[in-house]
Amino acid sequence: MAPMLPMIGGHRKKSKSLDCLLLALVFAATGYLGYRVTMQLHYTWHWGDIPQYIVRFDKGQHRWVANYLLLGLLTTLRLSLYAAVPALVIGLAMALARISRSLFWRMTGRTYIELMRNLPPLVIIFLVYYFLADQLIPLIGADDLLQNLSPRTAHWLSLLVAPPATVTAFVPAVLTLAVFEGAYIAEILRGGIESVDSGQWEAAHALGLSRGQCLRHIILPQTFRQVLPPLAGQFISLIKDSSIVSVISIQELTYQGTQLMASTYMTIEVWLLVAAMYFVLTFPCSLLLGRLERSCARGAT
Amino acid sequence: MNDQAKQESNSPIIDVRRIEKIFPGPVVALRDFFITVERGEVLVIIGPSGSGKSTFLRCLNGLEEIDAGTIRIDGISLDENEANRLAIRRKIGMVFQSFNLFPHLTVLGNVDLAQRLVQKKSRRQAAEFSRRLLEQVGLADMEDRYPHQLSGGQQQRVAIARALAMMPKIMLFDEATSALDPEMIGEVLDVMRQLARDGMTMVVVTHEMGFAREVSDRILFMDKGRLVEEGESQTFFRNPRHARTREFLQQIL
Ligand SMILES: Nc1ncnc2c1ncn2[C@@H]1O[C@H](COP(=O)(O)OP(=O)(O)OP(=O)(O)O)[C@@H](O)[C@H]1O
Ligand SMILES: [Mg+2]
């Protein structure tokens, strides 16, 4: 081992100076881009106007309130959190369908997963959303229900979910996202289930456990640690993918960005800020994911 | 005891007639295979690798489906009927070469689980019986450990206790000591020996010829999915009838 060390050290040093060079290049390129935008495109930066779109001072109420972008960020967060739960349920159900002994269920699972993975997300969003919003919401009579809320309930509803007027759009949007993400979760779970040694099934069957009991008590608990990191990764994808429901006018971060851009023409400032706000959501998740992966890898050995 | 029950207790507990198992390939794993085993009998199965020994054991408790023939266990026929299959699995305990303990459960959890899920025992009842069994296999103080914290020999003894927890009438052992370090083989064979002495019906696939000779009532030699010969263990080793058997015994003894 010892003779290796100087070489490794050498590699380190070399890559460090290379890193510095690359970093300098990146900074130079960024500076040049900014210069081009300002000078050649005659773009005037309005960074000073931007913060008011995050929070603004409400003169009537005499306090700071969240404005477009922050509201959008919160909606994105709610969308992602709420979609994660039905997405997990759909994913688990479809993973089980995929490994079912019945041909019908296997075909159902397969069809669902292949459709979701082979159609453009936008197309799926339009199809599923309009089906859900058109068919499901009137079916359960949610409209009437929402119109007769007490102010207190309405307040909590808008805080936790969405303002009563937009709930009928918000809920189908959440479900649409869940239907879309469920396919990826199903494949993650199926992979986890199939990676468990077949001897586990045999031992459980030999003891007289039913297939459902095997899954619940033997197989799924063993896949949990293994699928946790990819599931967390999928949650990050979910946050990012939630931007596609902007096309159905859910006022999440991307939608708010579009609106703001249209009314202020501060294109670059707005989207840089929107990008930063997404990053603020996803990056901590990525860090957490990294820790999760390391601790799961440790636990597995 | 009524007549039917008397007749049942006299009939062989395992009755296998002309079964056939063909894996996709096609690989003929069992062909025209037949055997009966009496209550309390210990049958040892020997044969070269790939001769179908494991497949036969797995067919007995329905882990593999047979393509032809019939299997009757303790009067119940193993067929498409799911209830029959479950009933038969409850009568048969199985011990695997690779232990197949549940790694996410403690020793007690491993022995407990099926008692609670299949026999619907209460947690306390199950734990009580599990402790008795763990004592029987010499692991009384290990109940809170996880499988990876045990030696191979200890793991296999837990696996035996786990199978015994269902109070089976028949125990199947598929090369239960083949994955063990030599110094641990003895402790597992001791447990098996004691089981045989207590009158358990056992079908044992093993390469431990000393154990086979000492414990078994009958030996069965199979090759290429067929039964070549079987006989009382004493005479079997002294004068095997078939050339193929002699050849095999010469290789391993
Ligand atoms: N699941 C399977 N799919 C396809 N072929 C199989 C399967 N299981 C067993 N076989 C084949 O069936 C034949 C019998 O296998 P089996 O495992 O029963 O032999 P064995 O006597 O137990 O051998 P060993 O002493 O190596 O354990 C072999 O040719 C094997 O390759
Ligand atoms: Mg085998």
Coordinates of C-alpha atoms and ligand atoms in Angstrom, one line a residue:
Chain A
M1 CA 0.0 0.0 0.0
A2 CA 2.8 2.4 1.0
P3 CA 4.4 2.9 -2.4
M4 CA 1.0 3.9 -3.8
L5 CA 0.6 6.9 -1.5
P6 CA 2.9 9.4 -3.2
M7 CA 1.2 8.7 -6.5
I8 CA -2.2 9.3 -5.0
G9 CA -0.9 12.5 -3.5
G10 CA 0.4 13.5 -6.8
H11 CA -2.9 12.9 -8.4
R12 CA -4.6 15.0 -5.8
K13 CA -2.3 18.0 -6.3
K14 CA -2.6 17.8 -10.1
S15 CA -6.3 17.6 -10.1
K16 CA -6.4 20.6 -7.7
S17 CA -4.7 23.0 -10.0
L18 CA -6.8 21.6 -12.9
D19 CA -9.9 22.3 -10.7
C20 CA -8.8 25.9 -10.1
L21 CA -8.3 26.4 -13.8
L22 CA -11.7 25.0 -14.7
L23 CA -13.4 27.1 -12.0
A24 CA -11.7 30.3 -13.3
L25 CA -12.9 29.4 -16.8
V26 CA -16.4 29.0 -15.6
F27 CA -16.3 32.3 -13.8
A28 CA -14.9 34.0 -16.9
A29 CA -17.6 32.4 -19.1
T30 CA -20.3 33.6 -16.7
G31 CA -18.9 37.1 -16.6
Y32 CA -18.7 37.1 -20.4
L33 CA -22.3 36.0 -20.6
G34 CA -23.5 38.7 -18.3
Y35 CA -21.5 41.2 -20.3
R36 CA -23.0 40.0 -23.6
V37 CA -26.5 40.2 -22.2
T38 CA -26.0 43.7 -20.8
M39 CA -24.1 45.2 -23.7
Q40 CA -25.2 43.4 -26.8
L41 CA -28.8 42.6 -26.0
H42 CA -29.2 46.0 -24.2
Y43 CA -30.7 44.2 -21.3
T44 CA -31.3 46.3 -18.3
W45 CA -31.1 44.5 -15.0
H46 CA -33.8 45.3 -12.5
W47 CA -32.6 43.2 -9.5
G48 CA -33.9 46.0 -7.2
D49 CA -37.5 45.3 -8.1
I50 CA -37.3 41.6 -7.6
P51 CA -37.5 41.2 -3.7
Q52 CA -41.0 42.7 -3.6
Y53 CA -42.3 39.7 -5.6
I54 CA -41.1 37.4 -2.8
V55 CA -42.5 39.4 0.1
R56 CA -44.2 42.7 0.1
F57 CA -45.4 45.1 2.7
D58 CA -49.1 45.3 2.9
K59 CA -50.1 48.8 3.8
G60 CA -53.7 47.9 4.7
Q61 CA -52.7 45.2 7.1
H62 CA -49.4 46.9 8.2
R63 CA -47.4 43.7 7.9
W64 CA -45.2 41.8 5.5
V65 CA -47.0 39.2 3.4
A66 CA -45.9 36.6 0.9
N67 CA -46.1 37.6 -2.6
Y68 CA -46.3 35.7 -6.0
L69 CA -43.0 33.8 -5.9
L70 CA -43.1 32.8 -2.3
L71 CA -46.7 31.8 -2.6
G72 CA -45.7 29.8 -5.7
L73 CA -42.9 28.1 -3.7
L74 CA -45.3 27.1 -1.0
T75 CA -47.8 25.8 -3.5
T76 CA -45.0 23.7 -5.1
L77 CA -44.1 22.4 -1.7
R78 CA -47.7 21.4 -0.9
L79 CA -48.2 19.9 -4.3
S80 CA -45.1 17.7 -3.9
L81 CA -45.8 16.6 -0.3
Y82 CA -49.4 15.8 -1.0
A83 CA -48.7 14.0 -4.3
A84 CA -46.0 11.9 -2.7
V85 CA -48.6 10.0 -0.6
P86 CA -51.0 8.8 -3.3
A87 CA -48.0 8.3 -5.5
L88 CA -46.6 5.8 -3.0
V89 CA -49.9 4.1 -2.7
I90 CA -50.3 3.8 -6.5
G91 CA -46.7 2.7 -6.8
L92 CA -47.0 0.0 -4.2
A93 CA -50.3 -1.3 -5.7
M94 CA -48.8 -1.3 -9.2
A95 CA -45.6 -3.0 -8.1
L96 CA -47.7 -5.7 -6.5
A97 CA -49.8 -6.0 -9.6
R98 CA -46.6 -6.4 -11.7
I99 CA -45.5 -9.4 -9.6
S100 CA -49.0 -10.8 -9.2
R101 CA -49.7 -14.4 -10.2
S102 CA -52.8 -13.3 -12.1
L103 CA -52.2 -12.4 -15.7
F104 CA -54.8 -9.7 -15.5
W105 CA -53.1 -7.8 -12.8
R106 CA -49.7 -8.3 -14.4
M107 CA -51.0 -6.8 -17.6
T108 CA -52.7 -3.9 -15.7
G109 CA -49.5 -3.0 -14.0
R110 CA -47.4 -3.4 -17.1
T111 CA -49.8 -1.2 -19.2
Y112 CA -49.9 1.5 -16.6
I113 CA -46.2 1.7 -16.2
E114 CA -45.4 1.6 -19.9
L115 CA -48.0 4.2 -20.7
M116 CA -46.7 6.6 -18.0
R117 CA -43.1 6.1 -19.0
N118 CA -43.6 6.3 -22.7
L119 CA -45.9 9.3 -23.1
P120 CA -44.8 12.9 -22.8
P121 CA -45.6 14.1 -19.3
L122 CA -47.6 17.1 -20.6
V123 CA -49.9 14.8 -22.6
I124 CA -50.5 12.7 -19.5
I125 CA -51.1 15.8 -17.4
F126 CA -53.8 17.1 -19.8
L127 CA -55.5 13.7 -20.2
V128 CA -55.5 12.7 -16.6
Y129 CA -56.3 16.2 -15.3
Y130 CA -59.2 16.8 -17.4
F131 CA -60.6 13.4 -16.7
L132 CA -60.3 13.9 -13.0
A133 CA -61.4 17.5 -12.9
D134 CA -64.3 16.9 -15.2
Q135 CA -65.5 13.5 -14.0
L136 CA -64.4 13.0 -10.4
I137 CA -64.9 16.3 -8.7
P138 CA -68.5 16.8 -9.8
L139 CA -69.2 13.2 -9.0
I140 CA -68.3 13.6 -5.3
G141 CA -70.1 16.9 -5.2
A142 CA -67.0 18.7 -4.0
D143 CA -68.2 22.0 -5.4
D144 CA -71.2 22.3 -3.2
L145 CA -69.2 21.2 -0.2
L146 CA -66.6 23.9 -0.8
Q147 CA -69.1 26.7 -1.2
N148 CA -70.6 26.1 2.2
L149 CA -67.5 26.1 4.3
S150 CA -67.3 28.1 7.6
P151 CA -64.7 30.9 7.4
R152 CA -62.5 29.0 9.9
T153 CA -62.4 25.9 7.8
A154 CA -61.9 27.9 4.7
H155 CA -58.9 29.6 6.4
W156 CA -57.3 26.3 7.3
L157 CA -58.0 24.8 4.0
S158 CA -56.3 27.6 2.2
L159 CA -53.3 27.4 4.5
L160 CA -52.9 23.6 4.3
V161 CA -54.2 22.8 0.8
A162 CA -55.3 25.7 -1.4
P163 CA -57.9 28.5 -1.3
P164 CA -61.4 27.0 -1.5
A165 CA -61.9 28.5 -5.0
T166 CA -59.0 26.6 -6.4
V167 CA -59.3 23.3 -4.5
T168 CA -61.2 21.7 -7.3
A169 CA -58.2 22.3 -9.5
F170 CA -55.5 21.6 -6.9
V171 CA -56.7 18.2 -5.9
P172 CA -56.9 16.8 -9.4
A173 CA -53.5 18.3 -10.1
V174 CA -52.1 16.5 -7.0
L175 CA -53.6 13.2 -8.1
T176 CA -52.4 13.7 -11.7
L177 CA -48.8 14.2 -10.4
A178 CA -49.3 11.1 -8.3
V179 CA -50.5 9.0 -11.2
F180 CA -47.5 10.1 -13.2
E181 CA -44.9 9.5 -10.5
G182 CA -46.5 6.3 -9.3
A183 CA -45.1 4.5 -12.3
Y184 CA -41.5 5.3 -11.4
I185 CA -42.1 4.4 -7.7
A186 CA -43.7 1.1 -8.9
E187 CA -40.6 0.2 -10.7
I188 CA -38.4 1.1 -7.8
L189 CA -40.5 -1.0 -5.4
R190 CA -40.6 -3.9 -7.9
G191 CA -36.9 -3.9 -8.2
G192 CA -36.6 -3.9 -4.5
I193 CA -39.0 -6.8 -4.1
E194 CA -37.3 -8.9 -6.8
S195 CA -33.9 -8.3 -5.3
V196 CA -34.8 -10.2 -2.2
D197 CA -33.3 -13.7 -2.2
S198 CA -35.8 -16.3 -3.4
G199 CA -34.9 -18.4 -0.4
Q200 CA -36.8 -16.0 1.7
W201 CA -40.0 -16.7 -0.2
E202 CA -39.4 -20.4 0.0
A203 CA -38.7 -20.4 3.7
A204 CA -41.9 -18.4 4.3
H205 CA -44.0 -20.5 2.0
A206 CA -42.6 -23.7 3.6
L207 CA -43.8 -22.4 7.0
G208 CA -47.3 -22.0 5.6
L209 CA -47.4 -18.3 5.1
S210 CA -49.7 -17.0 2.4
R211 CA -48.3 -14.9 -0.4
G212 CA -49.7 -11.8 1.2
Q213 CA -48.2 -12.6 4.5
C214 CA -44.8 -13.3 2.9
L215 CA -44.9 -9.9 1.2
R216 CA -46.0 -8.0 4.3
H217 CA -43.9 -9.7 6.9
I218 CA -40.8 -11.0 5.1
I219 CA -40.2 -9.4 1.7
L220 CA -41.3 -5.7 2.1
P221 CA -39.5 -5.1 5.4
Q222 CA -36.3 -6.3 3.7
T223 CA -36.7 -4.1 0.7
F224 CA -37.4 -1.0 2.8
R225 CA -33.8 0.0 3.5
Q226 CA -32.8 -0.7 -0.1
V227 CA -35.5 1.3 -1.8
L228 CA -35.3 4.3 0.6
P229 CA -32.6 6.1 -1.3
P230 CA -34.1 5.7 -4.8
L231 CA -37.5 6.7 -3.3
A232 CA -36.0 9.9 -1.9
G233 CA -34.4 10.6 -5.3
Q234 CA -37.8 10.1 -6.8
F235 CA -39.2 12.7 -4.4
I236 CA -36.7 15.2 -5.7
S237 CA -37.9 14.4 -9.2
L238 CA -41.4 14.9 -8.0
I239 CA -40.6 18.5 -6.8
K240 CA -39.1 19.3 -10.2
D241 CA -41.9 17.6 -12.2
S242 CA -44.5 19.5 -10.2
S243 CA -43.7 22.4 -12.5
I244 CA -45.6 20.8 -15.3
V245 CA -48.9 21.4 -13.7
S246 CA -48.3 25.1 -14.4
V247 CA -49.9 24.3 -17.8
I248 CA -53.2 23.7 -16.0
S249 CA -52.9 27.0 -14.2
I250 CA -52.0 25.7 -10.8
Q251 CA -50.3 28.7 -9.2
E252 CA -47.1 27.0 -8.3
L253 CA -43.6 28.4 -8.7
T254 CA -43.2 28.0 -12.4
Y255 CA -46.7 29.4 -13.1
Q256 CA -46.0 32.4 -11.0
G257 CA -42.7 32.9 -12.8
T258 CA -44.5 32.8 -16.2
Q259 CA -47.1 35.4 -15.0
L260 CA -44.5 37.6 -13.5
M261 CA -42.4 37.5 -16.6
A262 CA -45.3 38.4 -18.8
S263 CA -46.2 41.4 -16.7
T264 CA -42.7 42.8 -15.9
Y265 CA -40.5 41.6 -18.7
M266 CA -37.7 40.9 -16.2
T267 CA -37.2 37.5 -17.9
I268 CA -33.7 36.7 -16.7
E269 CA -34.1 38.0 -13.1
V270 CA -37.3 36.1 -12.6
W271 CA -36.1 32.8 -13.9
L272 CA -32.8 33.0 -12.1
L273 CA -34.8 33.6 -9.0
V274 CA -37.2 30.8 -9.7
A275 CA -34.3 28.5 -10.3
A276 CA -32.8 29.5 -7.0
M277 CA -36.0 28.8 -5.2
Y278 CA -36.4 25.3 -6.7
F279 CA -32.8 24.7 -5.7
V280 CA -33.6 25.8 -2.1
L281 CA -36.2 23.0 -2.1
T282 CA -34.3 20.3 -3.8
F283 CA -30.8 20.7 -2.7
P284 CA -31.4 20.0 1.0
C285 CA -33.3 16.9 -0.2
S286 CA -30.2 15.9 -2.2
L287 CA -27.9 16.4 0.8
L288 CA -30.3 14.3 2.9
L289 CA -30.4 11.7 0.1
G290 CA -26.6 11.4 0.1
R291 CA -26.6 10.8 3.9
L292 CA -29.4 8.3 3.5
E293 CA -27.5 6.4 0.8
R294 CA -24.3 6.3 3.0
S295 CA -26.2 5.1 6.1
C296 CA -28.2 2.5 4.1
A297 CA -25.0 1.2 2.5
R298 CA -23.4 1.0 6.0
G299 CA -26.4 -0.8 7.4
A300 CA -26.5 -3.3 4.6
T301 CA -23.0 -4.7 5.3
Chain B
M1 CA -59.8 -44.5 17.1
N2 CA -62.3 -45.0 14.3
D3 CA -61.6 -47.3 11.3
Q4 CA -60.7 -44.6 8.9
A5 CA -58.2 -43.0 11.3
K6 CA -56.7 -46.4 12.1
Q7 CA -56.3 -47.1 8.4
E8 CA -54.8 -43.7 7.9
S9 CA -52.2 -44.1 10.7
N10 CA -51.2 -47.4 9.1
S11 CA -50.8 -46.1 5.6
P12 CA -47.5 -44.4 4.6
I13 CA -47.3 -40.8 5.6
I14 CA -45.6 -39.9 2.3
D15 CA -46.9 -41.6 -0.8
V16 CA -45.4 -40.5 -4.1
R17 CA -46.4 -42.1 -7.3
R18 CA -44.7 -41.7 -10.7
I19 CA -44.1 -38.0 -10.4
E20 CA -42.4 -36.1 -13.1
K21 CA -40.9 -32.6 -13.0
I22 CA -39.7 -30.9 -16.1
F23 CA -38.1 -27.4 -16.0
P24 CA -38.2 -25.2 -19.0
G25 CA -35.2 -26.0 -21.1
P26 CA -36.4 -28.7 -21.0
V27 CA -34.6 -30.2 -18.1
V28 CA -36.0 -33.4 -16.7
A29 CA -35.4 -33.1 -13.0
L30 CA -37.6 -36.0 -11.9
R31 CA -38.9 -38.8 -14.0
D32 CA -41.2 -41.7 -13.0
F33 CA -40.2 -41.2 -9.4
F34 CA -42.0 -43.1 -6.7
I35 CA -41.4 -43.7 -3.0
T36 CA -43.3 -44.3 0.2
V37 CA -42.2 -43.3 3.7
E38 CA -43.7 -44.8 6.9
R39 CA -44.5 -42.8 10.0
G40 CA -41.4 -42.3 12.1
E41 CA -39.1 -43.5 9.4
V42 CA -35.9 -41.7 8.5
L43 CA -35.1 -41.8 4.8
V44 CA -31.8 -40.5 3.5
I45 CA -31.5 -39.5 -0.2
I46 CA -28.1 -39.5 -1.9
G47 CA -27.1 -38.9 -5.4
P48 CA -24.8 -36.9 -7.6
S49 CA -25.2 -33.2 -8.1
G50 CA -28.1 -32.3 -10.4
S51 CA -29.8 -35.7 -9.9
G52 CA -33.0 -34.0 -8.6
K53 CA -32.7 -34.5 -4.8
S54 CA -33.6 -30.9 -4.0
T55 CA -36.3 -30.8 -6.6
F56 CA -37.9 -33.9 -5.0
L57 CA -38.0 -32.3 -1.5
R58 CA -39.4 -29.1 -3.0
C59 CA -42.1 -31.0 -4.7
L60 CA -43.1 -32.7 -1.5
N61 CA -44.3 -29.5 0.1
G62 CA -45.5 -27.9 -3.0
L63 CA -42.7 -25.4 -3.5
E64 CA -42.5 -26.9 -7.0
E65 CA -45.5 -28.1 -8.9
I66 CA -45.2 -31.5 -10.4
D67 CA -46.0 -32.1 -14.1
A68 CA -47.3 -35.7 -13.6
G69 CA -48.0 -38.3 -10.9
T70 CA -49.5 -37.9 -7.5
I71 CA -48.2 -37.0 -4.0
R72 CA -50.2 -37.8 -0.9
I73 CA -49.0 -36.5 2.5
D74 CA -50.7 -38.0 5.6
G75 CA -53.8 -38.8 3.5
I76 CA -54.1 -35.4 1.8
S77 CA -53.4 -35.2 -1.9
L78 CA -51.2 -32.3 -3.1
D79 CA -53.1 -30.8 -6.0
E80 CA -54.4 -27.5 -7.3
N81 CA -56.5 -27.1 -4.3
E82 CA -54.9 -24.3 -2.3
A83 CA -56.3 -25.4 1.0
N84 CA -54.7 -28.8 0.6
R85 CA -51.4 -27.3 -0.3
L86 CA -51.5 -25.2 2.9
A87 CA -52.6 -28.1 5.0
I88 CA -49.7 -30.1 3.7
R89 CA -47.2 -27.3 4.3
R90 CA -48.3 -27.2 7.9
K91 CA -47.5 -30.9 8.2
I92 CA -44.1 -30.5 6.7
G93 CA -41.1 -28.5 8.1
M94 CA -38.2 -27.8 5.8
V95 CA -34.6 -26.9 6.5
F96 CA -32.4 -25.4 3.7
Q97 CA -28.8 -25.6 2.9
S98 CA -28.5 -21.8 3.1
F99 CA -30.6 -21.5 6.3
N100 CA -32.9 -18.8 4.8
L101 CA -33.4 -17.2 8.2
F102 CA -35.3 -13.9 8.1
P103 CA -32.5 -11.4 8.5
H104 CA -34.7 -8.6 9.7
L105 CA -36.1 -10.6 12.6
T106 CA -34.5 -11.7 15.8
V107 CA -34.0 -15.4 16.6
L108 CA -37.2 -15.3 18.6
G109 CA -39.0 -13.5 15.8
N110 CA -37.9 -16.1 13.3
V111 CA -39.3 -18.9 15.4
D112 CA -42.4 -16.9 16.4
L113 CA -43.6 -15.5 13.2
A114 CA -45.4 -18.4 11.6
Q115 CA -47.0 -19.5 14.9
R116 CA -48.7 -16.1 15.1
L117 CA -49.5 -15.7 11.5
V118 CA -50.5 -19.3 10.6
Q119 CA -51.5 -20.9 13.9
K120 CA -52.9 -17.6 15.2
K121 CA -51.2 -18.1 18.6
S122 CA -51.0 -15.1 20.9
R123 CA -47.6 -13.4 21.2
R124 CA -47.1 -14.8 24.7
Q125 CA -48.0 -18.4 23.7
A126 CA -45.8 -18.3 20.7
A127 CA -42.8 -16.9 22.6
E128 CA -43.2 -19.6 25.3
F129 CA -43.2 -22.4 22.8
S130 CA -40.4 -20.8 20.9
R131 CA -38.2 -20.6 24.0
R132 CA -38.8 -24.3 24.6
L133 CA -37.7 -25.1 21.1
L134 CA -34.7 -22.9 21.3
E135 CA -33.7 -24.7 24.4
Q136 CA -34.1 -28.0 22.6
V137 CA -31.7 -26.9 19.9
G138 CA -29.3 -25.5 22.5
L139 CA -29.8 -21.8 21.9
A140 CA -31.7 -20.8 25.0
D141 CA -29.8 -17.5 25.5
M142 CA -29.8 -16.3 22.0
E143 CA -33.3 -15.2 21.4
D144 CA -32.6 -11.5 21.1
R145 CA -29.8 -11.8 18.5
Y146 CA -30.2 -11.3 14.8
P147 CA -29.2 -14.0 12.4
H148 CA -26.0 -12.3 11.3
Q149 CA -24.8 -12.3 14.9
L150 CA -24.8 -16.1 14.9
S151 CA -22.4 -18.7 13.6
G152 CA -23.5 -20.9 10.7
G153 CA -24.2 -23.8 13.0
Q154 CA -26.3 -21.7 15.3
Q155 CA -28.2 -20.3 12.4
Q156 CA -29.1 -23.7 11.1
R157 CA -30.2 -24.7 14.6
V158 CA -32.5 -21.7 14.7
A159 CA -33.8 -22.7 11.3
I160 CA -34.6 -26.2 12.6
A161 CA -36.4 -24.7 15.6
R162 CA -38.3 -22.4 13.3
A163 CA -39.5 -25.4 11.3
L164 CA -40.4 -27.4 14.4
A165 CA -42.5 -24.5 15.7
M166 CA -45.2 -25.5 13.3
M167 CA -45.3 -28.9 15.0
P168 CA -44.8 -30.7 11.7
K169 CA -45.2 -34.4 11.3
I170 CA -42.5 -34.6 8.7
M171 CA -39.1 -32.8 8.5
L172 CA -37.2 -32.3 5.2
F173 CA -33.5 -31.5 5.3
D174 CA -31.8 -30.4 2.1
E175 CA -28.1 -30.6 2.7
A176 CA -28.5 -29.0 6.0
T177 CA -24.8 -29.2 6.9
S178 CA -23.2 -28.6 3.5
A179 CA -22.8 -24.8 4.0
L180 CA -21.2 -25.2 7.4
D181 CA -17.6 -25.1 8.6
P182 CA -16.5 -28.7 9.6
E183 CA -16.5 -27.9 13.3
M184 CA -20.1 -26.9 13.2
I185 CA -21.5 -29.8 11.4
G186 CA -21.6 -32.0 14.5
E187 CA -23.9 -29.6 16.5
V188 CA -26.5 -29.6 13.7
L189 CA -26.3 -33.4 13.2
D190 CA -26.8 -33.8 17.0
V191 CA -30.1 -32.0 16.8
M192 CA -31.2 -34.0 13.8
R193 CA -30.1 -37.2 15.5
Q194 CA -32.2 -36.3 18.6
L195 CA -35.2 -35.6 16.3
A196 CA -34.9 -39.0 14.7
R197 CA -34.7 -40.6 18.1
D198 CA -37.9 -38.8 19.2
G199 CA -39.7 -40.5 16.3
M200 CA -39.9 -37.7 13.7
T201 CA -40.5 -38.7 10.2
M202 CA -37.5 -37.3 8.2
V203 CA -36.4 -37.1 4.6
V204 CA -32.8 -36.1 4.6
V205 CA -30.6 -35.2 1.6
T206 CA -27.0 -35.3 2.8
H207 CA -23.4 -36.1 1.9
E208 CA -22.7 -37.2 5.5
M209 CA -22.5 -40.9 5.0
G210 CA -21.6 -41.6 8.6
F211 CA -24.7 -39.9 9.7
A212 CA -26.8 -41.6 7.0
R213 CA -25.6 -45.0 8.1
E214 CA -26.1 -44.4 11.8
V215 CA -29.5 -42.6 11.8
S216 CA -31.4 -43.6 8.7
D217 CA -33.7 -46.5 8.3
R218 CA -33.6 -46.5 4.6
I219 CA -31.3 -45.1 1.9
L220 CA -32.4 -44.0 -1.5
F221 CA -30.0 -43.5 -4.4
M222 CA -31.1 -41.4 -7.3
D223 CA -29.5 -40.4 -10.5
K224 CA -30.7 -38.2 -13.4
G225 CA -34.1 -37.7 -11.9
R226 CA -34.8 -41.4 -11.4
L227 CA -34.7 -43.7 -8.4
V228 CA -31.9 -46.1 -9.0
E229 CA -32.2 -48.2 -5.8
E230 CA -33.3 -48.0 -2.3
G231 CA -32.9 -50.3 0.7
E232 CA -32.3 -50.8 4.4
S233 CA -29.3 -48.7 5.3
Q234 CA -27.3 -51.5 6.7
T235 CA -27.5 -53.7 3.6
F236 CA -27.4 -50.7 1.2
F237 CA -23.9 -49.8 2.1
R238 CA -22.6 -53.4 2.3
N239 CA -23.9 -54.6 -1.0
P240 CA -25.4 -52.1 -3.4
R241 CA -27.0 -53.8 -6.3
H242 CA -26.5 -51.4 -9.1
A243 CA -23.1 -50.6 -10.7
R244 CA -24.1 -46.9 -10.8
T245 CA -24.6 -47.0 -7.0
R246 CA -21.3 -48.7 -6.4
E247 CA -19.5 -46.2 -8.5
F248 CA -21.1 -43.3 -6.6
L249 CA -20.4 -44.8 -3.2
Q250 CA -16.8 -45.4 -4.2
Q251 CA -16.4 -41.7 -5.1
I252 CA -17.7 -40.3 -1.9
L253 CA -16.7 -42.9 0.8
Ligands
LIG1 N1 -35.7 -23.6 -11.0 C1 -35.1 -24.4 -11.9 N2 -35.1 -24.0 -13.2 C2 -34.5 -24.8 -14.2 N3 -33.9 -25.9 -13.9 C3 -33.8 -26.3 -12.6 C4 -34.4 -25.5 -11.6 N4 -34.1 -26.2 -10.4 C5 -33.4 -27.3 -10.7 N5 -33.2 -27.4 -12.0 C6 -32.5 -28.4 -12.7 O1 -33.0 -29.7 -12.3 C7 -32.0 -30.6 -12.1 C8 -32.1 -31.2 -10.7 O2 -31.7 -30.2 -9.8 P1 -31.7 -30.4 -8.2 O3 -31.4 -29.0 -7.6 O4 -32.9 -31.0 -7.8 O5 -30.5 -31.3 -8.1 P2 -29.8 -31.8 -6.7 O6 -29.8 -33.3 -6.8 O7 -30.4 -31.2 -5.5 O8 -28.3 -31.3 -6.9 P3 -27.3 -30.7 -5.8 O9 -26.6 -31.9 -5.1 O10 -26.3 -30.0 -6.7 O11 -28.0 -29.9 -4.9 C9 -30.7 -30.0 -12.4 O12 -30.4 -30.3 -13.7 C10 -31.0 -28.5 -12.3 O13 -30.2 -27.8 -13.2
MG2 MG -29.7 -29.7 -4.1

